[in-house]
XYZ file of C-alpha atoms in Angstrom:
621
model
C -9.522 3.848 44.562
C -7.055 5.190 47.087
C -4.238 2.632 45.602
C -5.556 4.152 42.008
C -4.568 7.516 42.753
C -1.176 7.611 44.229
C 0.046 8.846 41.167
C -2.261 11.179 39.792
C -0.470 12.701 36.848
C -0.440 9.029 35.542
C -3.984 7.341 36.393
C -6.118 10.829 36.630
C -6.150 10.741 32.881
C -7.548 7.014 32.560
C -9.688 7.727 35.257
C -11.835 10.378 34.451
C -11.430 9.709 30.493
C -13.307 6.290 31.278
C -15.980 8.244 33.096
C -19.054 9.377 31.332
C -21.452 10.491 34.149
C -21.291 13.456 36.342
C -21.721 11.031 39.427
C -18.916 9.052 38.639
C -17.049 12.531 38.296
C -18.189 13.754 41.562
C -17.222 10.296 43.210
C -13.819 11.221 42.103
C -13.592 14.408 43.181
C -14.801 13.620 46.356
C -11.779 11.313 47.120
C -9.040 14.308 45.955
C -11.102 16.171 48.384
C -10.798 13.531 51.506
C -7.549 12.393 50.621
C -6.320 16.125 51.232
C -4.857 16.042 47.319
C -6.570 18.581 46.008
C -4.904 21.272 48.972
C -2.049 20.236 46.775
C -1.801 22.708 43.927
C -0.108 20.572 41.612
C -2.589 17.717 42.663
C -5.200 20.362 41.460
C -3.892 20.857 38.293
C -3.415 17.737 37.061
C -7.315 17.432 38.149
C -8.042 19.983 35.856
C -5.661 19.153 32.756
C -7.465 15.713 33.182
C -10.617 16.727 33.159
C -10.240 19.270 30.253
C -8.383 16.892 27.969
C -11.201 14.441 28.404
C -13.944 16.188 27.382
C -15.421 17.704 30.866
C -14.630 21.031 30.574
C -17.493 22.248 31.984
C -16.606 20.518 34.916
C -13.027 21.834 34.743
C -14.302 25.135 34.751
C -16.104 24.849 38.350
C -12.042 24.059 40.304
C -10.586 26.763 38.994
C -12.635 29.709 41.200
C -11.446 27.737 44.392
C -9.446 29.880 46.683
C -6.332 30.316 46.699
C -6.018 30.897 42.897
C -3.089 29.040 40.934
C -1.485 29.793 37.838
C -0.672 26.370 37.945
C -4.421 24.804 37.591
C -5.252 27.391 35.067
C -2.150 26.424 33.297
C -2.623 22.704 33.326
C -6.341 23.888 31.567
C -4.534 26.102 28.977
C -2.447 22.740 28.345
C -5.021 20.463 28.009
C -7.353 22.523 25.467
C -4.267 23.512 23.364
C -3.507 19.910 23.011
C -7.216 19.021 22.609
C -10.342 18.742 19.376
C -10.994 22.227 19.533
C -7.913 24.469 20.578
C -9.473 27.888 20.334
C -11.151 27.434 23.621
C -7.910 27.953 24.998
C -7.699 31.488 24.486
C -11.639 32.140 25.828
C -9.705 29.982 28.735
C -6.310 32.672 28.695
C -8.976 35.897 28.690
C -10.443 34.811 32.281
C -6.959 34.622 33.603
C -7.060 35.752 37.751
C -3.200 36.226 37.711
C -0.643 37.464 35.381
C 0.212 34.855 32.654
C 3.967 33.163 32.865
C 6.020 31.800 30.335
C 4.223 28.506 30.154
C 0.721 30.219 29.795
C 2.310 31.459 27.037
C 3.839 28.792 25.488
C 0.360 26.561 25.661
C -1.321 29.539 23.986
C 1.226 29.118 20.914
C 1.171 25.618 20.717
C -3.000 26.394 20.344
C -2.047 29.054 17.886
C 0.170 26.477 15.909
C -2.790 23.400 16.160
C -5.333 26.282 14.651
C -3.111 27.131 11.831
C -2.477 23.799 11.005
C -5.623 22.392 11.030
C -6.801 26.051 9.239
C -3.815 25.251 6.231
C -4.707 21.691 5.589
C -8.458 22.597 4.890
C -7.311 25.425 2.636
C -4.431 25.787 0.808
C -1.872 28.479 2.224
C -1.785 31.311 3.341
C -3.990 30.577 5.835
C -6.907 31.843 6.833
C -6.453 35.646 7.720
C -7.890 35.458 11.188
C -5.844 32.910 12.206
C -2.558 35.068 11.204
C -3.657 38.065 12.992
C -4.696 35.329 16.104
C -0.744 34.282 15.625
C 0.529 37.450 15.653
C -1.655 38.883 18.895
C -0.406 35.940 20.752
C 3.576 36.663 20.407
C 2.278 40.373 21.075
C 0.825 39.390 23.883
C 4.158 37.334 25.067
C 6.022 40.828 24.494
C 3.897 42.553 26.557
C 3.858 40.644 29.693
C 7.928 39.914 29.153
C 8.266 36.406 28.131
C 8.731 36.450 24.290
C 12.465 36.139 24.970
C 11.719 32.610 26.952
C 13.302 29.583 24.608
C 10.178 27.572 25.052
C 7.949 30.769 23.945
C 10.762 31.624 21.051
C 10.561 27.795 20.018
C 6.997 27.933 19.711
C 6.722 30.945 17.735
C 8.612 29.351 15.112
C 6.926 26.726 14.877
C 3.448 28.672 14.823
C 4.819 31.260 11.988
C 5.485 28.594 10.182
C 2.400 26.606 10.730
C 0.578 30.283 9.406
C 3.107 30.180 5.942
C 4.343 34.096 7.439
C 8.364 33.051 6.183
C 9.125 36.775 7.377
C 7.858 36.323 10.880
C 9.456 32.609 10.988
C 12.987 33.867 10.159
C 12.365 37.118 12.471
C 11.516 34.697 15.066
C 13.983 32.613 14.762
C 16.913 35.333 14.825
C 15.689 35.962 18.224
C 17.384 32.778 19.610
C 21.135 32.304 21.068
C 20.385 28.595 20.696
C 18.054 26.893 18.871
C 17.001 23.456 19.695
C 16.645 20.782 16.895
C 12.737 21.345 17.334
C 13.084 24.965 16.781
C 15.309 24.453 13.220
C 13.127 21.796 12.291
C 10.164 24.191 11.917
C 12.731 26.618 10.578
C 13.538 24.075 8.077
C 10.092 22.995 7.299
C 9.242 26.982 6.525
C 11.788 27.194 4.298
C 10.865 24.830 2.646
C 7.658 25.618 2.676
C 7.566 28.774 1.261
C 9.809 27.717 -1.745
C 13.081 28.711 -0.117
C 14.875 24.898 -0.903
C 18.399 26.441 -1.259
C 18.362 28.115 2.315
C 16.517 25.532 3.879
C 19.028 22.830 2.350
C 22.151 25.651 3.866
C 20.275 24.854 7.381
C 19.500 21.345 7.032
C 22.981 20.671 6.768
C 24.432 22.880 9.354
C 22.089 20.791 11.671
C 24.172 18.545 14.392
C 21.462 16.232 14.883
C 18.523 15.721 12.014
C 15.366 13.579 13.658
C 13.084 11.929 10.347
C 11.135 15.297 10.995
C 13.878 17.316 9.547
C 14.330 15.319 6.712
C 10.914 14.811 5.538
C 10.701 18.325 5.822
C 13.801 18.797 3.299
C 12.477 15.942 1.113
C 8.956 17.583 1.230
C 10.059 21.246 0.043
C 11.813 19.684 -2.570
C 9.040 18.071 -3.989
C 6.888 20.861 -3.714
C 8.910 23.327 -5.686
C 9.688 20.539 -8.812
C 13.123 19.549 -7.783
C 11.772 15.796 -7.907
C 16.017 15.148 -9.049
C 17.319 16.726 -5.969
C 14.147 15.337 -3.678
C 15.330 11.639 -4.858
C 19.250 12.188 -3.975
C 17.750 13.231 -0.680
C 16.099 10.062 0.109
C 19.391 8.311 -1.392
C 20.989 9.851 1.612
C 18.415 9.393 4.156
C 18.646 5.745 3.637
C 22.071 5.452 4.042
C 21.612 7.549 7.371
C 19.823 5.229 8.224
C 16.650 6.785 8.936
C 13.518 5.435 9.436
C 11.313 5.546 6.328
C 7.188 5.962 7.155
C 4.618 7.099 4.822
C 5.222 10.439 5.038
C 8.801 10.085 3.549
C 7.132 7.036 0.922
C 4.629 9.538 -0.543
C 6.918 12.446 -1.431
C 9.193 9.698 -2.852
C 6.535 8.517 -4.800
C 5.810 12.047 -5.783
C 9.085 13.389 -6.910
C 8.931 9.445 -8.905
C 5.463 10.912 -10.473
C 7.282 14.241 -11.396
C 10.003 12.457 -13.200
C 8.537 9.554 -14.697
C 11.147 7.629 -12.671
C 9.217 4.587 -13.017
C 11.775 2.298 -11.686
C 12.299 4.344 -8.376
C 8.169 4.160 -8.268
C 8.146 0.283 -8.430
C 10.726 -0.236 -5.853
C 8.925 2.027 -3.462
C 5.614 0.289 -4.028
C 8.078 -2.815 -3.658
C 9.293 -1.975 -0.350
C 5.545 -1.462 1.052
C 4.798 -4.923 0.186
C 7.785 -6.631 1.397
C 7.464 -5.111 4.690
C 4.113 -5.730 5.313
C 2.997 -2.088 5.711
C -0.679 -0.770 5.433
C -1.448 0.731 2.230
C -3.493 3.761 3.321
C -5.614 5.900 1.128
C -2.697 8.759 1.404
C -0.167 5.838 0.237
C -2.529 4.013 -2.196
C -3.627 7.417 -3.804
C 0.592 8.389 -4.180
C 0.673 5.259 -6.294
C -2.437 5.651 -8.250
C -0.502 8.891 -9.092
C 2.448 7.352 -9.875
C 2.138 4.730 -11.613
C -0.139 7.337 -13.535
C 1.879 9.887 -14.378
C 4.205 7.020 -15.322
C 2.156 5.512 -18.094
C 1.609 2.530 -16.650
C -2.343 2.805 -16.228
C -2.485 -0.792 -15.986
C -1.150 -0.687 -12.589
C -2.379 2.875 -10.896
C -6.319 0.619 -11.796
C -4.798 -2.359 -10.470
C -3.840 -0.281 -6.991
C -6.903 1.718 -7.398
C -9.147 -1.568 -7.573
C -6.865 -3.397 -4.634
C -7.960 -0.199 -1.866
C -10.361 -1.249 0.826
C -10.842 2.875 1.078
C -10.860 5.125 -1.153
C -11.518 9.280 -0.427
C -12.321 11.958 -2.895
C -8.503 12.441 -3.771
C -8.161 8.439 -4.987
C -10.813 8.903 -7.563
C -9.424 12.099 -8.466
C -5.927 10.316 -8.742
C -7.585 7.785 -11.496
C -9.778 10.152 -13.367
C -6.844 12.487 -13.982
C -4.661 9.364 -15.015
C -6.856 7.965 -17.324
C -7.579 11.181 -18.891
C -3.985 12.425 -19.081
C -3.271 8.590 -20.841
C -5.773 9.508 -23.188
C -8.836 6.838 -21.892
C -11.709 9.468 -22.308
C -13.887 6.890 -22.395
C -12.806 4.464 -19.434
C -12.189 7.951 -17.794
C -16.113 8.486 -17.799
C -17.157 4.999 -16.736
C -14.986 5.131 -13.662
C -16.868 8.549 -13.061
C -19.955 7.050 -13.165
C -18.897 4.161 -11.122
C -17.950 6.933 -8.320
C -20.931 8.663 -8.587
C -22.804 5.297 -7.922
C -20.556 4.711 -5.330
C -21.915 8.146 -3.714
C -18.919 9.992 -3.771
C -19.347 13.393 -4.420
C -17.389 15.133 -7.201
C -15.532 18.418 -6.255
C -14.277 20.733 -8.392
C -10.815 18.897 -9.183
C -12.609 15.983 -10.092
C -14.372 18.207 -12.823
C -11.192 19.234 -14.501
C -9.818 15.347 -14.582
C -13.614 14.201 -16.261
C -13.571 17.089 -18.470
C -9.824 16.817 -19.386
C -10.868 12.680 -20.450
C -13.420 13.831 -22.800
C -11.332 16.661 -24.255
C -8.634 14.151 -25.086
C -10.740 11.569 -26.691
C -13.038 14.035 -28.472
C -16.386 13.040 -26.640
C -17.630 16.407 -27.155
C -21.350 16.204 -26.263
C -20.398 13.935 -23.001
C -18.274 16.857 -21.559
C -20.673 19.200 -21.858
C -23.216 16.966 -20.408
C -20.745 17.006 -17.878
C -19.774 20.676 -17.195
C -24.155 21.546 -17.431
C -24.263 18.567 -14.379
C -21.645 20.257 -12.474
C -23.973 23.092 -11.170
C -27.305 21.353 -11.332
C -27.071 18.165 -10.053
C -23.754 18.462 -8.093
C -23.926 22.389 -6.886
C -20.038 22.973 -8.260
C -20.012 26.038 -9.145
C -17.625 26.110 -12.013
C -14.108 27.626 -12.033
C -12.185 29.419 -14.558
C -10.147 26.056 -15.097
C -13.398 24.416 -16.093
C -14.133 26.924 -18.731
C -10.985 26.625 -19.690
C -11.113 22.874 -20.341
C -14.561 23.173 -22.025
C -13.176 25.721 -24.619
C -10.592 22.972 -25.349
C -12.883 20.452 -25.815
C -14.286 22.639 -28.432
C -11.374 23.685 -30.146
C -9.517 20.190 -30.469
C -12.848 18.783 -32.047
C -12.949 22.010 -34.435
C -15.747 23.413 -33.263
C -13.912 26.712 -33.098
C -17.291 28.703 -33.160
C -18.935 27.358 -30.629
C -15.213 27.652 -28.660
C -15.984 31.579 -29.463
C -19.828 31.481 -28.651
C -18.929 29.895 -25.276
C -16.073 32.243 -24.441
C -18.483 34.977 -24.935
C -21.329 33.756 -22.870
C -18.900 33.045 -19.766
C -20.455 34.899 -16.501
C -16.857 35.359 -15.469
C -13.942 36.965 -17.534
C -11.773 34.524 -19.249
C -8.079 34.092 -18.000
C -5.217 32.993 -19.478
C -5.928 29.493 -19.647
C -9.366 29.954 -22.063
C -7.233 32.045 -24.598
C -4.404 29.490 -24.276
C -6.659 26.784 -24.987
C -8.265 28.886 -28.135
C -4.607 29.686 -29.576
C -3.956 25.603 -28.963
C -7.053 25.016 -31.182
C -6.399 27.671 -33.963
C -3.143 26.271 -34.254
C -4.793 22.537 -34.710
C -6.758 23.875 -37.478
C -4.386 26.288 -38.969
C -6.414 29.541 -37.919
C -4.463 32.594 -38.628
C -6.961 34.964 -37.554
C -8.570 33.273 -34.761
C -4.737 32.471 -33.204
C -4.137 36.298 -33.508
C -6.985 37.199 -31.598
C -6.538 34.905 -29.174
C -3.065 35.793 -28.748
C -4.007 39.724 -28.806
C -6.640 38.338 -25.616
C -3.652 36.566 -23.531
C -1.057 39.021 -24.134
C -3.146 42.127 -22.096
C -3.456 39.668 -19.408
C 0.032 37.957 -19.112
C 2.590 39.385 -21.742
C 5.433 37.473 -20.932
C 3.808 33.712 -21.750
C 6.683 32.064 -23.414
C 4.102 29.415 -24.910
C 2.157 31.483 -26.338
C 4.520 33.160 -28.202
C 5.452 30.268 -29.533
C 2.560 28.630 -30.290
C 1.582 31.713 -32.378
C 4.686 31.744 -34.125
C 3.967 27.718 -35.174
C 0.517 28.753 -36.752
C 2.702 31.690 -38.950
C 5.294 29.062 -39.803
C 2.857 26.650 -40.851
C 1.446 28.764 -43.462
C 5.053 30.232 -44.259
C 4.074 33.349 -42.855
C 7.660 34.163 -42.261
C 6.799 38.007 -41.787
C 4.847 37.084 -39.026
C 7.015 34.549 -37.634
C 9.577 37.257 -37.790
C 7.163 39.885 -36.408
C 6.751 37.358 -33.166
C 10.438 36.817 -32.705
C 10.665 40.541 -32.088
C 8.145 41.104 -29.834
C 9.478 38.626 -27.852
C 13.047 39.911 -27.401
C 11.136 43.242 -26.852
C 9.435 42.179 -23.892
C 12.415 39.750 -22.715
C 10.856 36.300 -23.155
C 12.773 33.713 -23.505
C 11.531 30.318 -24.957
C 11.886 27.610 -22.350
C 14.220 25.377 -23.978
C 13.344 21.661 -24.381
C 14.387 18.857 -22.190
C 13.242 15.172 -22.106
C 14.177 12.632 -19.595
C 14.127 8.941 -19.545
C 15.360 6.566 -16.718
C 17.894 3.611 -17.257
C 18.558 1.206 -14.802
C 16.971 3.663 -11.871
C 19.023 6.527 -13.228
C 17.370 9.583 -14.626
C 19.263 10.813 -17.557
C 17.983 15.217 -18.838
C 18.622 15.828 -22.590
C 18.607 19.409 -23.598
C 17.745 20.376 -26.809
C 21.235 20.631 -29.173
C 22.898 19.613 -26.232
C 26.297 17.145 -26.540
C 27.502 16.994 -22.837
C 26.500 13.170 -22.092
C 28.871 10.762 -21.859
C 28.037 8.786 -24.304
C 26.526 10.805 -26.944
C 29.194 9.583 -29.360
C 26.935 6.791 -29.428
C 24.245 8.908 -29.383
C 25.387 10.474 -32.788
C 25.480 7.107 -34.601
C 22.283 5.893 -32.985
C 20.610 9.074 -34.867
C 22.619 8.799 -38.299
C 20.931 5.348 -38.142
C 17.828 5.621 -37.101
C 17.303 8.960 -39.660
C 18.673 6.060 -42.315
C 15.830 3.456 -41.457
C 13.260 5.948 -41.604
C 14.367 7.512 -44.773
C 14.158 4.113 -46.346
C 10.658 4.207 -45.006
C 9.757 6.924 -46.578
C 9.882 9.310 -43.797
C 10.474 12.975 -44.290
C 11.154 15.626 -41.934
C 8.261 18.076 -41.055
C 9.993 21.393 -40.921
C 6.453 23.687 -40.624
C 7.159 24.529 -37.117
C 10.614 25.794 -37.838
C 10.167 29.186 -36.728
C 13.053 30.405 -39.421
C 12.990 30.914 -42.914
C 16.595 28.975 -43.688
C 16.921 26.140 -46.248
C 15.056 23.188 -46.035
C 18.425 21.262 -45.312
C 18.913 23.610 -42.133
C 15.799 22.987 -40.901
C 16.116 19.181 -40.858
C 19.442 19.939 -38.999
C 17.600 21.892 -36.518
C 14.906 19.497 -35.516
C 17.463 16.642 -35.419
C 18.669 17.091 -31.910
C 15.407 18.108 -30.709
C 15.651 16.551 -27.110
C 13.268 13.775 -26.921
C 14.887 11.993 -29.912
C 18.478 12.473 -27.926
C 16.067 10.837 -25.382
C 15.003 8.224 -27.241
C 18.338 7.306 -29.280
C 20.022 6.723 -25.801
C 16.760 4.508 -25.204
C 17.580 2.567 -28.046
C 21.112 1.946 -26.803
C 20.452 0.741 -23.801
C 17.450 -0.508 -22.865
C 16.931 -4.213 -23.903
C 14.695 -5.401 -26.823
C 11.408 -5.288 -25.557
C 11.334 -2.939 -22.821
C 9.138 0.033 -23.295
C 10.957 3.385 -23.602
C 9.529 5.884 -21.170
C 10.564 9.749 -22.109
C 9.047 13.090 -20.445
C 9.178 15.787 -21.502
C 8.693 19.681 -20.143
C 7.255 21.112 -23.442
C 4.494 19.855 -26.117
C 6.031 17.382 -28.376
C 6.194 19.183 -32.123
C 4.844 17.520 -35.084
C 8.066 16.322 -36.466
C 9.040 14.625 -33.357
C 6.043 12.698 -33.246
C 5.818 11.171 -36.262
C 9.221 10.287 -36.134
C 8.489 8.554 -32.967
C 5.751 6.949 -34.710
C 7.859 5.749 -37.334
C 10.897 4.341 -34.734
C 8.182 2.523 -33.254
C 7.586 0.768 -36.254
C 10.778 0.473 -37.503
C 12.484 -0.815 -34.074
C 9.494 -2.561 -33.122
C 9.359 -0.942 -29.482
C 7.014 0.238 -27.506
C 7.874 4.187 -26.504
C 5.076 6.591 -24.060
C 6.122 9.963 -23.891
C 4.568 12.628 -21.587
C 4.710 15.658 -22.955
C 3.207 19.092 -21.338
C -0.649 17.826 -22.234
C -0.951 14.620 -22.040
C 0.658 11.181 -22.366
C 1.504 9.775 -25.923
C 1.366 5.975 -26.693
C 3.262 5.003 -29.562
C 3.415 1.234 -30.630
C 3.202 -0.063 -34.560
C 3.443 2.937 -36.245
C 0.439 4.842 -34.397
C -0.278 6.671 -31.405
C -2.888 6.787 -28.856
C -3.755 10.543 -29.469
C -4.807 9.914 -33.362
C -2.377 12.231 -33.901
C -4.719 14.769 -31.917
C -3.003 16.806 -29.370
């Protein structure tokens, strides 16, 4: 053993992690003792880090008393347990302290401030847990107090903790505090950022950086997914690439989510691409950013075929595959795969809920959903969220059912939000109902005034009935209160470019073409028999103006430049940010039949299949 332990900071570890029984412990520490290593204070220490970090803290706890009393043993404990399972035994560790704390004691007590928060913000979404703020700020009080907040290592740390925590304030307070930042500091200055939403100052810092590790860009890439800026998240990774960087899972997932954002289904395939041709693992986290993918691309064909292909599968992979088949439209598949789950005794959470409910809304299956939202409670113990009642309101209202849509709203334990009037305006204006829209408008306006949609949506159910007073009446209460319609834009990819029409807009390159495309596509369908649906016009002009206004909606700019230049064949893919109006689908329905071509469009609720004339939402969405 004596050749074993010449150097102890290397083979303690092994050593007393392979032993299980106190004996074998005790065998050990009776060498250190023989040998004379243990007079050695540094010898002691690494004694104790070992013996912490491998689950014998007890044990660890009887070599600290021993006379004389180091800072340095206590500190290799403080080490171990803020690098170890359960971190918050390193402050119980910090409180029976014999000697004044230095700047390492205090930068192992942040890094077990910074493991808590983590581990706190990944089991909830942020902020994070309360307690473990206040814990984060008594800490760097603590540093202040005993002189070593102003230590780089400390300063470092702190950044990284405050932005473990989600505090942005305290992050960039903290991080003024330092001369000189290390690329470990302004990588968790980055990734705070980013973070908290802050893409345009992280993005300032990311490229003042002289050195940028795949930490600092996956941070970058990350924030820019989270906020929506799936455009900006993609030129990212065009530049990473060409950095040279390594690409890992991490980086492949919030590619494959900005891909899901955009419908960029080409960028999606060659990710999914590059995993195979490299041999790499498909993990649940990978296989489930596929799922989503290829789901949110339309292409539910291939998120089942991934879905069916994973060896594991956790709580969010179902989820993933629910949610696409009910945002494709598949009610009905959606509830078989539910059932397979539950056979395959994975319990449902509350997400889950929203995806099964969402499939039956969709496909009409009234009776099934609320089978559904009753088993939620009884047989599964979800207690239901305002989302849920939302969605079952919904399911109501699209099937016309608009009293019992009422008689449930009023037998809610909870009080409805926005989302249950929303989805009772969305129904009225289905079924044309004046009076039910305006009370459900009347609802959603005391509780959030300024929703742009809703405005609109009730000034579709006046137009439709020609109601021009009260289209009128809308208009003005909207430019009273300052809401502004969010104007439309649809986006298709061609040849792994993502090209953004705005409504009435006549910037792209080629929208000369664009033009005649539309003059003769409007001529087919006119020969057809088509005729513009102008009801949701919200202006009482001439009938001629209101064609004119609908022409350049953007999804048919969209799907003109589709026409140009995607082969015969190929299925045109568009999203788009708002609900697709009436005109604009059937018109897409007829182009489909007229061109022959396959075209999905997402829209804000759901996916639209169009193909021979008819769509998978029968027209019902």
């Amino acid at each position: 053993m004596a050749a074993r332990l010449r150097d102890s900071a290397t083979l303690l570890p092994s050593l007393v992690g392979a032993s299980s029984s106190q004996s074998r412990l005790r065998e050990i520490h009776a060498h250190l003792l023989v040998s004379g290593r243990l007079a050695s204070p540094s010898h002691r220490a690494d004694f104790v880090a070992s013996l912490a970090s491998s689950d014998h803290l007890s044990y660890a706890r009887l070599l600290l008393p021993q006379r004389p009393a180091t800072l340095l043993a206590h500190n290799g404990l403080l080490r171990a347990l803020a690098r170890g399972p359960c971190p918050r035994l390193a402050f119980a560790a910090f409180r029976e302290l014999p000697l004044a704390p230095d700047h390492y004691s205090f930068t192992f007590l942040v890094r077990a401030a910074t493991s808590l928060a983590a581990a706190a913000s990944s089991a909830t979404p942020v902020p994070t847990d309360v307690a473990v703020c206040l814990l984060a700020g008594s800490v760097h009080a603590a540093a202040f107090r005993h002189g070593h907040a102003a230590d780089l290592h400390v300063q470092s740390g702190a950044v990284s903790m405050y932005a473990a925590v989600g505090d942005v304030g305290a992050v960039r307070a903290a991080f003024a505090e330092i001369v000189s930042p290390d690329v470990v500091c302004v990588t968790a200055m980055l990734g705070a950022l980013s973070a908290g939403g802050d893409v345009d100052t992280a993005r300032e810092l990311f490229d003042r950086m002289p050195q940028r590790d795949h930490v600092a860009w996956n941070a970058m890439l990350t924030g820019y997914v989270r906020v929506g800026k799936a455009r900006e998240a993609l030129g990212l990774f065009d530049e990473m690439q060409k950095a040279g960087i390594s690409v890992g899972e991490a980086t492949l997932v919030s590619v494959l989510t900005a891909c899901a954002q955009m419908g960029a289904l080409e960028r999606g395939i060659w990710v999914h691409s590059y995993v195979c041709s490299r041999g790499m693992r498909v993990s649940v986290t990978l296989g489930t950013a596929l799922v989503d993918m290829y789901s949110k691309c339309g292409v539910v064909t291939m998120a089942m075929e991934v879905f069916e292909s994973m060896s594991e599968r956790n709580i969010y992979t179902w989820t993933s595959a629910l949610s696409g088949l009910a945002m494709n439209g598949m009610g009905e598949e959606c509830l078989e795969l539910f059932k397979r789950m539950e056979s395959a005794g994975m319990e449902p959470n509350g997400v889950t809920f929203v995806a099964v409910l969402r499939g039956c809304s969709v496909a009409g299956l009234v009776e099934e959903g609320r089978a559904c939202f009753d088993s939620m409670k009884d047989k599964h113990k979800v207690e239901p969220w305002l989302e849920h009642y939302g969605c079952m309101v919904d399911l109501y209202g699209r099937a016309g059912r608009l009293d019992d849509a009422v008689n449930f709203i009023n037998s809610m334990p909870v009080e409805p939000h926005e989302g249950v009037w929303g989805a009772l305006l969305n129904a009225s204006r289905i079924h044309n109902n004046v009076d039910l829209g305006k009370h459900a408008m009347y609802k959603l306006m005391k509780i959030e005034s300024k929703n742009d949609a809703a405005h609109v949506l009730l000034s579709n159910i006046y137009a439709e009935s020609h109601n021009w007073k009260g289209v009128s009446k809308v208009r003005n209460m909207m430019k009273s209160k300052g809401v502004k319609k969010v104007p439309g834009c649809s986006a298709i990819e061609v040849d792994g470019k993502v090209h953004e029409f705005f409504v009435g807009s006549k910037s792209h390159p080629r929208y000369k073409d664009i033009e005649t495309m539309l003059a003769g596509m409007s001529h087919k369908l006119r020969l057809q028999g088509y005729a513009a649906n102008t009801k949701e016009v919200l202006f009482d002009i001439e009938e001629e103006e209101k064609e004119s206004a609908i022409s350049l909606h953007s999804e048919k700019l969209a799907l003109a430049f589709g026409l140009i230049t995607l082969p015969e064949g190929t299925v045109i893919r568009i999203v788009k940010n708002l609900r697709v109006c009436k005109d604009c689908h059937d018109y897409t329905k007829m182009i489909s039949k007229v061109f022959d071509r396959e075209i999905v469009m997402r829209d804000r609720n759901r996916f639209h299949h169009f193909k021979h004339g008819a769509c998978s939402c029968r027209d019902y969405w």
